[in-house]
Amino acid sequence: MKFRVVAIAVIGAIMLSVAGHWAKQVEANPMTEKKLFGKMPDGTEIYLYTLANKNGMEAAITSFGATLVSLKVADRNGKFADVVLGYDTLEEYANSSNYFGATVGRYGNRIAHGNFTLDDVKYTLALNNGENSLHGGIKGFNKVVWTSTEISSKDGQSLQLNYLSKDGEEGYPGNLSVQVVYTLTDRNELQIDYSASTDKDTVVNLTHHSYFNLRGQGEGDILNHLLTLNADRFTPVDAGLIPTGELRNVEGTPFDFRTPVAIGDRINQKDEQLKLGNGYDHNWVLNRKAGGQLSLAAKVEESSTGRTMEVWTTEPGVQFYTGNFLDGKPGKGGKVYNFRYALCLETQHFPDSPNHPDFPTTVLKPGAHFRSKTVYHFSVK
Ligand code: GLA
């Protein structure tokens, strides 16, 4: 009898604690939805998670490439639209070379001739952009499967993604353990927190490659979007889009976005740098607060919808790219993505830094902890 009472009490306590655990999880992460997005050829399941905030904003992220698939943001009338380009299916992401919404690594942007020397050892990377290596090589972090865990954070719903990039992958030295956490806050921010560690000296430059159109994905070009860039200088490039090493003042050039200017205003000017990039495809040297704090990098405003986006980052640079390689192929919902139908603001260390000792360093050593944060903050005007 006594045993039965004790047993019932114990079972009751277990049930209560399980219920309590559930309640806590539900409370912490009330709306995160998880569904199957597809399967890899080897059968590995790929998921799509939808984070939501209390204002109805939603961010859908897949474990393939730690990729942002959609981002639903309200306009000034409270009408939601998806403001990032992408695809409806896993197969399209697997076959695309656009980096739509992707997490880019191990090294975002270009490394000249795919070569660099570290600790007197010359490394040769996979070439995938003419004679250069772009965005981590042939199979960068955008093409790999990340492990994914929904976590609750004090700021909102979060998704944690992890990947172990093996020593030698795409030619890079060191086993690199990478973590990316996306958080959607009730302040209408999509925060991205990166961290990484290595067991051998290596180089790291992680970025996020969403293609934004604040009118809604596929809803025309971005030439009327107003852009502000908090940068006095940019890094001019050569014909292969590799920085020459100069940090050029933007004053008097079409690269001066220190006050809001429509992206299309000067994009067709006869300017050597615009010609090389076929538009804007350059790195700006951000004016930053001291000590690696989050600083305002960019602001984008779209007048017909009132949507505005601020980009804050701990990174020293931002690649502003105007979708110059978009060529009319279809994406989500059959929308067609024409030339300049979106813009990217890829926060980063400068391209080809491993070959420019005077650029901020991208070297990561064993025992050190790489951390970086970027925030995309939405509001209406
Ligand atoms: C970055 C590069 C561009 C292009 C896009 C992806 O913005 O600088 O040149 O490669 O990514 O297409």
mmCIF file of C-alpha atoms and ligand atoms in Angstrom:
data_model
loop_
_atom_site.group_PDB
_atom_site.id
_atom_site.type_symbol
_atom_site.label_atom_id
_atom_site.label_comp_id
_atom_site.label_asym_id
_atom_site.label_seq_id
_atom_site.Cartn_x
_atom_site.Cartn_y
_atom_site.Cartn_z
ATOM 1 C CA MET A 1 0.000 0.000 0.000
ATOM 2 C CA LYS A 2 2.728 2.322 1.157
ATOM 3 C CA PHE A 3 4.701 1.357 -1.966
ATOM 4 C CA ARG A 4 1.715 2.232 -4.209
ATOM 5 C CA VAL A 5 1.368 5.686 -2.647
ATOM 6 C CA VAL A 6 5.069 6.373 -3.086
ATOM 7 C CA ALA A 7 4.973 5.058 -6.690
ATOM 8 C CA ILE A 8 1.975 7.257 -7.555
ATOM 9 C CA ALA A 9 3.658 10.259 -5.941
ATOM 10 C CA VAL A 10 6.854 9.615 -7.919
ATOM 11 C CA ILE A 11 4.969 9.148 -11.216
ATOM 12 C CA GLY A 12 2.958 12.299 -10.458
ATOM 13 C CA ALA A 13 6.120 14.270 -9.789
ATOM 14 C CA ILE A 14 7.683 13.040 -13.033
ATOM 15 C CA MET A 15 4.532 13.973 -14.985
ATOM 16 C CA LEU A 16 4.466 17.413 -13.385
ATOM 17 C CA SER A 17 8.078 18.048 -14.193
ATOM 18 C CA VAL A 18 7.576 16.867 -17.814
ATOM 19 C CA ALA A 19 4.508 19.136 -18.084
ATOM 20 C CA GLY A 20 6.510 21.974 -16.527
ATOM 21 C CA HIS A 21 9.319 21.396 -19.019
ATOM 22 C CA TRP A 22 6.840 21.450 -21.892
ATOM 23 C CA ALA A 23 5.155 24.562 -20.569
ATOM 24 C CA LYS A 24 8.547 26.263 -20.336
ATOM 25 C CA GLN A 25 9.439 25.259 -23.900
ATOM 26 C CA VAL A 26 6.070 26.375 -25.217
ATOM 27 C CA GLU A 27 6.384 29.646 -23.338
ATOM 28 C CA ALA A 28 9.923 30.244 -24.562
ATOM 29 C CA ASN A 29 9.316 29.338 -28.167
ATOM 30 C CA PRO A 30 5.590 29.660 -28.777
ATOM 31 C CA MET A 31 5.515 29.833 -32.530
ATOM 32 C CA THR A 32 8.606 28.176 -33.988
ATOM 33 C CA GLU A 33 7.416 25.762 -36.615
ATOM 34 C CA LYS A 34 9.572 22.947 -37.950
ATOM 35 C CA LYS A 35 8.833 21.029 -41.116
ATOM 36 C CA LEU A 36 10.596 18.820 -43.598
ATOM 37 C CA PHE A 37 12.024 20.856 -46.492
ATOM 38 C CA GLY A 38 13.444 17.929 -48.461
ATOM 39 C CA LYS A 39 16.032 15.175 -48.408
ATOM 40 C CA MET A 40 19.623 15.052 -49.580
ATOM 41 C CA PRO A 41 20.548 12.330 -52.115
ATOM 42 C CA ASP A 42 21.858 10.213 -49.184
ATOM 43 C CA GLY A 43 18.510 10.512 -47.379
ATOM 44 C CA THR A 44 19.550 13.166 -44.820
ATOM 45 C CA GLU A 45 16.471 15.150 -43.840
ATOM 46 C CA ILE A 46 16.600 18.911 -44.337
ATOM 47 C CA TYR A 47 14.313 21.083 -42.225
ATOM 48 C CA LEU A 48 12.664 24.451 -42.600
ATOM 49 C CA TYR A 49 12.097 26.404 -39.387
ATOM 50 C CA THR A 50 9.847 29.429 -39.138
ATOM 51 C CA LEU A 51 10.641 31.882 -36.363
ATOM 52 C CA ALA A 52 7.889 34.402 -35.579
ATOM 53 C CA ASN A 53 7.649 37.444 -33.365
ATOM 54 C CA LYS A 54 4.708 39.053 -31.588
ATOM 55 C CA ASN A 55 4.230 41.561 -34.424
ATOM 56 C CA GLY A 56 3.618 38.846 -37.001
ATOM 57 C CA MET A 57 7.044 39.062 -38.613
ATOM 58 C CA GLU A 58 8.404 35.687 -39.772
ATOM 59 C CA ALA A 59 11.812 34.339 -40.771
ATOM 60 C CA ALA A 60 12.083 30.901 -42.384
ATOM 61 C CA ILE A 61 15.496 29.239 -42.249
ATOM 62 C CA THR A 62 16.683 25.918 -43.606
ATOM 63 C CA SER A 63 19.429 23.663 -42.294
ATOM 64 C CA PHE A 64 20.786 23.399 -45.872
ATOM 65 C CA GLY A 65 23.421 26.131 -46.034
ATOM 66 C CA ALA A 66 22.008 27.761 -42.852
ATOM 67 C CA THR A 67 19.961 29.699 -45.391
ATOM 68 C CA LEU A 68 17.281 32.329 -44.838
ATOM 69 C CA VAL A 69 14.493 31.214 -47.187
ATOM 70 C CA SER A 70 11.921 33.925 -46.518
ATOM 71 C CA LEU A 71 11.488 37.019 -44.389
ATOM 72 C CA LYS A 72 7.997 38.456 -43.991
ATOM 73 C CA VAL A 73 7.968 42.115 -43.013
ATOM 74 C CA ALA A 74 5.055 44.575 -42.660
ATOM 75 C CA ASP A 75 4.723 47.737 -44.730
ATOM 76 C CA ARG A 76 3.322 51.023 -43.381
ATOM 77 C CA ASN A 77 -0.246 49.661 -43.719
ATOM 78 C CA GLY A 78 0.558 46.470 -41.854
ATOM 79 C CA LYS A 79 0.615 44.412 -45.039
ATOM 80 C CA PHE A 80 3.257 41.665 -44.998
ATOM 81 C CA ALA A 81 5.534 40.786 -47.898
ATOM 82 C CA ASP A 82 8.486 38.469 -48.290
ATOM 83 C CA VAL A 83 11.471 40.808 -48.779
ATOM 84 C CA VAL A 84 14.185 38.283 -49.752
ATOM 85 C CA LEU A 85 14.788 36.347 -52.957
ATOM 86 C CA GLY A 86 14.974 32.568 -52.803
ATOM 87 C CA TYR A 87 13.527 29.267 -53.943
ATOM 88 C CA ASP A 88 10.579 27.054 -53.042
ATOM 89 C CA THR A 89 12.552 23.803 -53.090
ATOM 90 C CA LEU A 90 15.727 22.300 -51.673
ATOM 91 C CA GLU A 91 16.778 21.087 -55.147
ATOM 92 C CA GLU A 92 16.851 24.653 -56.470
ATOM 93 C CA TYR A 93 19.050 25.784 -53.548
ATOM 94 C CA ALA A 94 21.350 22.803 -54.146
ATOM 95 C CA ASN A 95 21.743 23.657 -57.841
ATOM 96 C CA SER A 96 21.978 27.456 -57.624
ATOM 97 C CA SER A 97 25.112 29.586 -57.615
ATOM 98 C CA ASN A 98 23.417 32.799 -56.442
ATOM 99 C CA TYR A 99 23.930 32.342 -52.677
ATOM 100 C CA PHE A 100 20.322 33.473 -52.039
ATOM 101 C CA GLY A 101 19.957 33.943 -48.257
ATOM 102 C CA ALA A 102 22.990 31.768 -47.562
ATOM 103 C CA THR A 103 25.521 31.654 -44.789
ATOM 104 C CA VAL A 104 28.790 32.162 -46.629
ATOM 105 C CA GLY A 105 32.132 30.694 -45.527
ATOM 106 C CA ARG A 106 34.793 29.654 -44.776
ATOM 107 C CA TYR A 107 35.866 32.844 -46.521
ATOM 108 C CA GLY A 108 33.200 35.263 -47.801
ATOM 109 C CA ASN A 109 34.043 37.047 -51.071
ATOM 110 C CA ARG A 110 37.209 36.579 -53.103
ATOM 111 C CA ILE A 111 40.728 35.332 -52.507
ATOM 112 C CA ALA A 112 43.004 36.179 -55.437
ATOM 113 C CA HIS A 113 44.079 33.121 -57.462
ATOM 114 C CA GLY A 114 42.822 31.007 -54.541
ATOM 115 C CA ASN A 115 46.220 31.401 -52.878
ATOM 116 C CA PHE A 116 47.444 32.642 -49.553
ATOM 117 C CA THR A 117 50.373 32.008 -47.252
ATOM 118 C CA LEU A 118 49.973 31.447 -43.539
ATOM 119 C CA ASP A 119 52.852 30.572 -41.176
ATOM 120 C CA ASP A 120 55.086 30.187 -44.258
ATOM 121 C CA VAL A 121 52.829 27.502 -45.730
ATOM 122 C CA LYS A 122 51.216 28.219 -49.087
ATOM 123 C CA TYR A 123 47.586 27.123 -49.341
ATOM 124 C CA THR A 124 45.776 26.530 -52.614
ATOM 125 C CA LEU A 125 42.006 26.802 -52.597
ATOM 126 C CA ALA A 126 39.362 25.507 -54.978
ATOM 127 C CA LEU A 127 38.817 28.066 -57.783
ATOM 128 C CA ASN A 128 35.205 28.804 -58.699
ATOM 129 C CA ASN A 129 35.211 32.396 -59.996
ATOM 130 C CA GLY A 130 37.487 32.639 -63.000
ATOM 131 C CA GLU A 131 40.981 32.491 -61.591
ATOM 132 C CA ASN A 132 39.801 33.343 -58.058
ATOM 133 C CA SER A 133 38.129 31.597 -55.163
ATOM 134 C CA LEU A 134 34.720 33.038 -54.199
ATOM 135 C CA HIS A 135 32.579 32.519 -51.098
ATOM 136 C CA GLY A 136 34.384 29.469 -49.729
ATOM 137 C CA GLY A 137 34.951 27.607 -52.988
ATOM 138 C CA ILE A 138 33.057 24.992 -54.981
ATOM 139 C CA LYS A 139 31.195 23.588 -51.989
ATOM 140 C CA GLY A 140 31.106 26.435 -49.503
ATOM 141 C CA PHE A 141 29.130 26.604 -46.256
ATOM 142 C CA ASN A 142 26.045 27.479 -48.355
ATOM 143 C CA LYS A 143 26.019 23.952 -49.832
ATOM 144 C CA VAL A 144 26.503 21.858 -46.710
ATOM 145 C CA VAL A 145 24.056 20.399 -44.207
ATOM 146 C CA TRP A 146 24.111 22.102 -40.796
ATOM 147 C CA THR A 147 22.786 20.530 -37.608
ATOM 148 C CA SER A 148 19.937 22.624 -36.282
ATOM 149 C CA THR A 149 18.410 23.191 -32.855
ATOM 150 C CA GLU A 150 15.600 25.506 -31.831
ATOM 151 C CA ILE A 151 16.663 27.420 -28.750
ATOM 152 C CA SER A 152 14.968 30.013 -26.612
ATOM 153 C CA SER A 153 16.864 33.208 -26.022
ATOM 154 C CA LYS A 154 16.032 36.279 -23.995
ATOM 155 C CA ASP A 155 15.575 38.305 -27.178
ATOM 156 C CA GLY A 156 13.172 36.066 -29.090
ATOM 157 C CA GLN A 157 12.951 32.831 -30.981
ATOM 158 C CA SER A 158 16.299 31.475 -32.119
ATOM 159 C CA LEU A 159 17.655 28.774 -34.340
ATOM 160 C CA GLN A 160 21.165 27.482 -33.708
ATOM 161 C CA LEU A 161 23.061 25.930 -36.611
ATOM 162 C CA ASN A 162 26.369 24.099 -36.345
ATOM 163 C CA TYR A 163 28.874 22.820 -38.844
ATOM 164 C CA LEU A 164 32.296 21.232 -38.611
ATOM 165 C CA SER A 165 34.430 22.167 -41.609
ATOM 166 C CA LYS A 166 37.180 19.568 -41.818
ATOM 167 C CA ASP A 167 40.881 20.325 -42.131
ATOM 168 C CA GLY A 168 41.605 20.663 -45.852
ATOM 169 C CA GLU A 169 38.008 21.257 -46.949
ATOM 170 C CA GLU A 170 38.107 23.380 -50.139
ATOM 171 C CA GLY A 171 41.823 23.778 -49.387
ATOM 172 C CA TYR A 172 41.529 25.594 -46.026
ATOM 173 C CA PRO A 173 43.680 24.527 -43.086
ATOM 174 C CA GLY A 174 42.295 23.429 -39.712
ATOM 175 C CA ASN A 175 39.154 21.766 -38.404
ATOM 176 C CA LEU A 176 36.830 24.745 -38.003
ATOM 177 C CA SER A 177 33.823 24.403 -35.741
ATOM 178 C CA VAL A 178 31.241 27.013 -36.740
ATOM 179 C CA GLN A 179 28.035 28.150 -35.085
ATOM 180 C CA VAL A 180 25.434 30.517 -36.479
ATOM 181 C CA VAL A 181 22.433 31.619 -34.401
ATOM 182 C CA TYR A 182 19.518 33.420 -36.023
ATOM 183 C CA THR A 183 17.221 35.299 -33.613
ATOM 184 C CA LEU A 184 14.010 37.101 -34.506
ATOM 185 C CA THR A 185 13.251 39.722 -31.861
ATOM 186 C CA ASP A 186 10.050 41.568 -30.982
ATOM 187 C CA ARG A 187 11.870 44.751 -32.036
ATOM 188 C CA ASN A 188 11.618 43.431 -35.631
ATOM 189 C CA GLU A 189 15.287 42.542 -35.836
ATOM 190 C CA LEU A 190 16.825 39.529 -37.454
ATOM 191 C CA GLN A 191 20.036 39.048 -35.488
ATOM 192 C CA ILE A 192 22.795 36.750 -36.686
ATOM 193 C CA ASP A 193 25.476 35.668 -34.222
ATOM 194 C CA TYR A 194 28.505 33.843 -35.567
ATOM 195 C CA SER A 195 31.160 32.012 -33.608
ATOM 196 C CA ALA A 196 33.974 29.696 -34.578
ATOM 197 C CA SER A 197 37.077 27.962 -33.289
ATOM 198 C CA THR A 198 39.885 26.044 -34.940
ATOM 199 C CA ASP A 199 42.595 23.500 -34.102
ATOM 200 C CA LYS A 200 45.150 24.991 -36.541
ATOM 201 C CA ASP A 201 45.837 28.533 -37.816
ATOM 202 C CA THR A 202 43.294 29.368 -40.509
ATOM 203 C CA VAL A 203 41.389 32.278 -42.083
ATOM 204 C CA VAL A 204 37.688 32.981 -41.460
ATOM 205 C CA ASN A 205 35.271 35.481 -42.976
ATOM 206 C CA LEU A 206 31.600 34.630 -42.456
ATOM 207 C CA THR A 207 28.713 36.554 -43.943
ATOM 208 C CA HIS A 208 25.036 36.463 -44.768
ATOM 209 C CA HIS A 209 23.959 36.713 -48.397
ATOM 210 C CA SER A 210 20.290 37.715 -48.482
ATOM 211 C CA TYR A 211 19.078 39.519 -51.579
ATOM 212 C CA PHE A 212 16.665 42.191 -50.334
ATOM 213 C CA ASN A 213 13.884 43.964 -52.148
ATOM 214 C CA LEU A 214 11.837 46.037 -49.703
ATOM 215 C CA ARG A 215 8.912 46.199 -52.126
ATOM 216 C CA GLY A 216 8.707 42.414 -51.931
ATOM 217 C CA GLN A 217 10.681 39.690 -53.678
ATOM 218 C CA GLY A 218 10.285 39.776 -57.453
ATOM 219 C CA GLU A 219 8.464 43.140 -57.324
ATOM 220 C CA GLY A 220 10.695 45.103 -59.687
ATOM 221 C CA ASP A 221 14.207 46.461 -59.392
ATOM 222 C CA ILE A 222 15.825 48.160 -56.406
ATOM 223 C CA LEU A 223 17.004 51.298 -58.210
ATOM 224 C CA ASN A 224 14.557 53.551 -56.327
ATOM 225 C CA HIS A 225 15.548 52.251 -52.911
ATOM 226 C CA LEU A 226 17.365 54.963 -50.946
ATOM 227 C CA LEU A 227 20.669 53.822 -49.479
ATOM 228 C CA THR A 228 22.879 55.269 -46.773
ATOM 229 C CA LEU A 229 26.290 53.698 -46.085
ATOM 230 C CA ASN A 230 28.198 54.722 -42.993
ATOM 231 C CA ALA A 231 31.556 54.694 -44.771
ATOM 232 C CA ASP A 232 34.068 57.342 -45.844
ATOM 233 C CA ARG A 233 36.131 54.904 -47.910
ATOM 234 C CA PHE A 234 35.788 51.837 -50.120
ATOM 235 C CA THR A 235 38.196 49.279 -51.536
ATOM 236 C CA PRO A 236 38.567 49.729 -55.323
ATOM 237 C CA VAL A 237 39.020 46.519 -57.315
ATOM 238 C CA ASP A 238 40.760 45.173 -60.403
ATOM 239 C CA ALA A 239 39.091 43.374 -63.326
ATOM 240 C CA GLY A 240 38.732 40.187 -61.246
ATOM 241 C CA LEU A 241 36.987 42.178 -58.450
ATOM 242 C CA ILE A 242 40.038 41.769 -56.199
ATOM 243 C CA PRO A 243 40.879 44.837 -54.056
ATOM 244 C CA THR A 244 43.910 46.747 -55.305
ATOM 245 C CA GLY A 245 44.859 47.495 -51.690
ATOM 246 C CA GLU A 246 43.876 51.160 -51.824
ATOM 247 C CA LEU A 247 41.329 52.549 -49.361
ATOM 248 C CA ARG A 248 39.781 55.265 -51.526
ATOM 249 C CA ASN A 249 37.843 58.251 -50.222
ATOM 250 C CA VAL A 250 34.217 58.196 -51.468
ATOM 251 C CA GLU A 251 34.034 62.002 -51.672
ATOM 252 C CA GLY A 252 32.985 63.144 -55.150
ATOM 253 C CA THR A 253 32.447 59.570 -56.433
ATOM 254 C CA PRO A 254 29.296 57.481 -57.110
ATOM 255 C CA PHE A 255 30.404 55.495 -54.035
ATOM 256 C CA ASP A 256 29.474 58.294 -51.642
ATOM 257 C CA PHE A 257 26.329 57.113 -49.800
ATOM 258 C CA ARG A 258 27.027 59.049 -46.596
ATOM 259 C CA THR A 259 23.653 60.749 -47.069
ATOM 260 C CA PRO A 260 20.658 58.866 -48.551
ATOM 261 C CA VAL A 261 20.846 58.475 -52.343
ATOM 262 C CA ALA A 262 18.674 56.376 -54.685
ATOM 263 C CA ILE A 263 20.716 53.359 -55.747
ATOM 264 C CA GLY A 264 19.931 54.009 -59.424
ATOM 265 C CA ASP A 265 20.945 57.675 -59.406
ATOM 266 C CA ARG A 266 24.581 57.148 -60.337
ATOM 267 C CA ILE A 267 24.786 53.416 -61.135
ATOM 268 C CA ASN A 268 25.127 54.018 -64.903
ATOM 269 C CA GLN A 269 27.693 56.810 -64.646
ATOM 270 C CA LYS A 270 30.879 56.455 -66.650
ATOM 271 C CA ASP A 271 33.042 55.368 -63.763
ATOM 272 C CA GLU A 272 35.861 52.856 -64.002
ATOM 273 C CA GLN A 273 34.887 51.089 -60.734
ATOM 274 C CA LEU A 274 31.186 50.846 -61.660
ATOM 275 C CA LYS A 275 32.215 49.424 -65.014
ATOM 276 C CA LEU A 276 34.399 46.756 -63.383
ATOM 277 C CA GLY A 277 31.584 45.725 -61.041
ATOM 278 C CA ASN A 278 28.882 46.018 -63.721
ATOM 279 C CA GLY A 279 27.214 48.189 -61.078
ATOM 280 C CA TYR A 280 27.919 48.163 -57.362
ATOM 281 C CA ASP A 281 29.797 45.071 -56.192
ATOM 282 C CA HIS A 282 32.318 46.575 -53.775
ATOM 283 C CA ASN A 283 33.435 46.567 -50.187
ATOM 284 C CA TRP A 284 32.960 49.727 -48.122
ATOM 285 C CA VAL A 285 35.238 50.471 -45.162
ATOM 286 C CA LEU A 286 32.784 51.126 -42.341
ATOM 287 C CA ASN A 287 33.090 54.036 -39.927
ATOM 288 C CA ARG A 288 32.975 52.194 -36.634
ATOM 289 C CA LYS A 289 32.731 52.724 -32.934
ATOM 290 C CA ALA A 290 35.872 51.691 -31.091
ATOM 291 C CA GLY A 291 36.243 48.237 -29.551
ATOM 292 C CA GLY A 292 34.324 46.114 -32.050
ATOM 293 C CA GLN A 293 30.888 47.240 -30.830
ATOM 294 C CA LEU A 294 27.794 46.933 -33.009
ATOM 295 C CA SER A 295 27.826 49.943 -35.337
ATOM 296 C CA LEU A 296 25.392 51.186 -37.947
ATOM 297 C CA ALA A 297 26.621 50.090 -41.381
ATOM 298 C CA ALA A 298 23.739 50.839 -43.732
ATOM 299 C CA LYS A 299 20.173 52.014 -44.043
ATOM 300 C CA VAL A 300 17.760 51.239 -46.880
ATOM 301 C CA GLU A 301 14.417 53.020 -47.369
ATOM 302 C CA GLU A 302 11.668 52.168 -49.849
ATOM 303 C CA SER A 303 9.135 54.969 -50.222
ATOM 304 C CA SER A 304 6.127 53.192 -51.796
ATOM 305 C CA THR A 305 5.833 50.664 -48.932
ATOM 306 C CA GLY A 306 7.544 52.711 -46.205
ATOM 307 C CA ARG A 307 9.712 49.701 -45.326
ATOM 308 C CA THR A 308 13.142 50.578 -43.991
ATOM 309 C CA MET A 309 16.023 48.345 -43.017
ATOM 310 C CA GLU A 310 19.056 49.197 -40.931
ATOM 311 C CA VAL A 311 22.113 46.969 -40.896
ATOM 312 C CA TRP A 312 24.239 46.929 -37.749
ATOM 313 C CA THR A 313 27.437 44.939 -37.455
ATOM 314 C CA THR A 314 30.647 44.284 -35.566
ATOM 315 C CA GLU A 315 32.418 43.689 -38.911
ATOM 316 C CA PRO A 316 34.762 46.287 -40.458
ATOM 317 C CA GLY A 317 33.284 46.146 -43.976
ATOM 318 C CA VAL A 318 30.174 45.619 -46.045
ATOM 319 C CA GLN A 319 29.867 44.313 -49.611
ATOM 320 C CA PHE A 320 27.117 46.262 -51.344
ATOM 321 C CA TYR A 321 26.037 44.287 -54.400
ATOM 322 C CA THR A 322 23.182 45.276 -56.727
ATOM 323 C CA GLY A 323 22.194 41.906 -58.175
ATOM 324 C CA ASN A 324 24.257 42.473 -61.316
ATOM 325 C CA PHE A 325 24.351 38.737 -62.075
ATOM 326 C CA LEU A 326 20.567 38.258 -61.857
ATOM 327 C CA ASP A 327 19.341 37.307 -65.301
ATOM 328 C CA GLY A 328 15.600 36.673 -65.279
ATOM 329 C CA LYS A 329 15.506 33.127 -63.909
ATOM 330 C CA PRO A 330 12.479 32.335 -61.727
ATOM 331 C CA GLY A 331 12.479 31.939 -57.959
ATOM 332 C CA LYS A 332 9.883 31.667 -55.178
ATOM 333 C CA GLY A 333 6.270 31.542 -56.319
ATOM 334 C CA GLY A 334 7.389 31.673 -59.952
ATOM 335 C CA LYS A 335 8.527 35.307 -59.575
ATOM 336 C CA VAL A 336 11.153 36.252 -62.100
ATOM 337 C CA TYR A 337 14.411 37.749 -60.831
ATOM 338 C CA ASN A 338 15.685 40.215 -63.394
ATOM 339 C CA PHE A 339 18.881 42.279 -63.452
ATOM 340 C CA ARG A 340 19.098 44.414 -60.274
ATOM 341 C CA TYR A 341 15.893 43.081 -58.724
ATOM 342 C CA ALA A 342 17.602 42.914 -55.313
ATOM 343 C CA LEU A 343 20.480 44.231 -53.246
ATOM 344 C CA CYS A 344 22.856 42.517 -50.857
ATOM 345 C CA LEU A 345 24.547 44.060 -47.843
ATOM 346 C CA GLU A 346 27.095 41.425 -46.848
ATOM 347 C CA THR A 347 28.850 42.421 -43.638
ATOM 348 C CA GLN A 348 32.405 41.117 -43.727
ATOM 349 C CA HIS A 349 36.133 41.521 -43.421
ATOM 350 C CA PHE A 350 37.579 42.921 -46.625
ATOM 351 C CA PRO A 351 37.889 40.658 -49.679
ATOM 352 C CA ASP A 352 41.281 39.013 -50.172
ATOM 353 C CA SER A 353 42.467 40.033 -46.687
ATOM 354 C CA PRO A 354 44.816 37.014 -46.391
ATOM 355 C CA ASN A 355 46.886 38.671 -49.161
ATOM 356 C CA HIS A 356 46.713 42.207 -47.686
ATOM 357 C CA PRO A 357 48.624 42.348 -44.389
ATOM 358 C CA ASP A 358 47.434 45.944 -43.838
ATOM 359 C CA PHE A 359 43.727 44.988 -43.954
ATOM 360 C CA PRO A 360 42.067 43.929 -40.645
ATOM 361 C CA THR A 361 43.180 40.352 -40.079
ATOM 362 C CA THR A 362 41.022 37.301 -40.801
ATOM 363 C CA VAL A 363 43.441 34.865 -39.160
ATOM 364 C CA LEU A 364 41.988 32.641 -36.436
ATOM 365 C CA LYS A 365 44.311 30.714 -34.140
ATOM 366 C CA PRO A 366 43.693 27.705 -31.912
ATOM 367 C CA GLY A 367 42.482 28.775 -28.468
ATOM 368 C CA ALA A 368 40.978 32.022 -29.778
ATOM 369 C CA HIS A 369 37.243 32.396 -30.176
ATOM 370 C CA PHE A 370 35.898 34.063 -33.301
ATOM 371 C CA ARG A 371 32.738 36.113 -32.724
ATOM 372 C CA SER A 372 30.787 38.367 -35.030
ATOM 373 C CA LYS A 373 27.287 39.825 -35.016
ATOM 374 C CA THR A 374 25.050 41.411 -37.639
ATOM 375 C CA VAL A 375 21.526 42.764 -37.146
ATOM 376 C CA TYR A 376 18.971 43.558 -39.841
ATOM 377 C CA HIS A 377 16.431 45.896 -38.217
ATOM 378 C CA PHE A 378 13.097 46.628 -39.939
ATOM 379 C CA SER A 379 10.700 49.510 -39.387
ATOM 380 C CA VAL A 380 8.304 51.689 -41.407
ATOM 381 C CA LYS A 381 8.317 55.315 -42.365
HETATM 382 C C1 GLA B 1 29.029 38.788 -53.868
HETATM 383 C C2 GLA B 1 30.094 39.021 -54.866
HETATM 384 C C3 GLA B 1 29.463 39.171 -56.208
HETATM 385 C C4 GLA B 1 28.672 37.929 -56.538
HETATM 386 C C5 GLA B 1 27.638 37.673 -55.490
HETATM 387 C C6 GLA B 1 26.949 36.367 -55.752
HETATM 388 O O1 GLA B 1 28.267 39.911 -53.704
HETATM 389 O O2 GLA B 1 30.901 40.133 -54.591
HETATM 390 O O3 GLA B 1 30.430 39.415 -57.160
HETATM 391 O O4 GLA B 1 29.507 36.840 -56.584
HETATM 392 O O5 GLA B 1 28.253 37.663 -54.226
HETATM 393 O O6 GLA B 1 26.503 36.216 -57.037
#
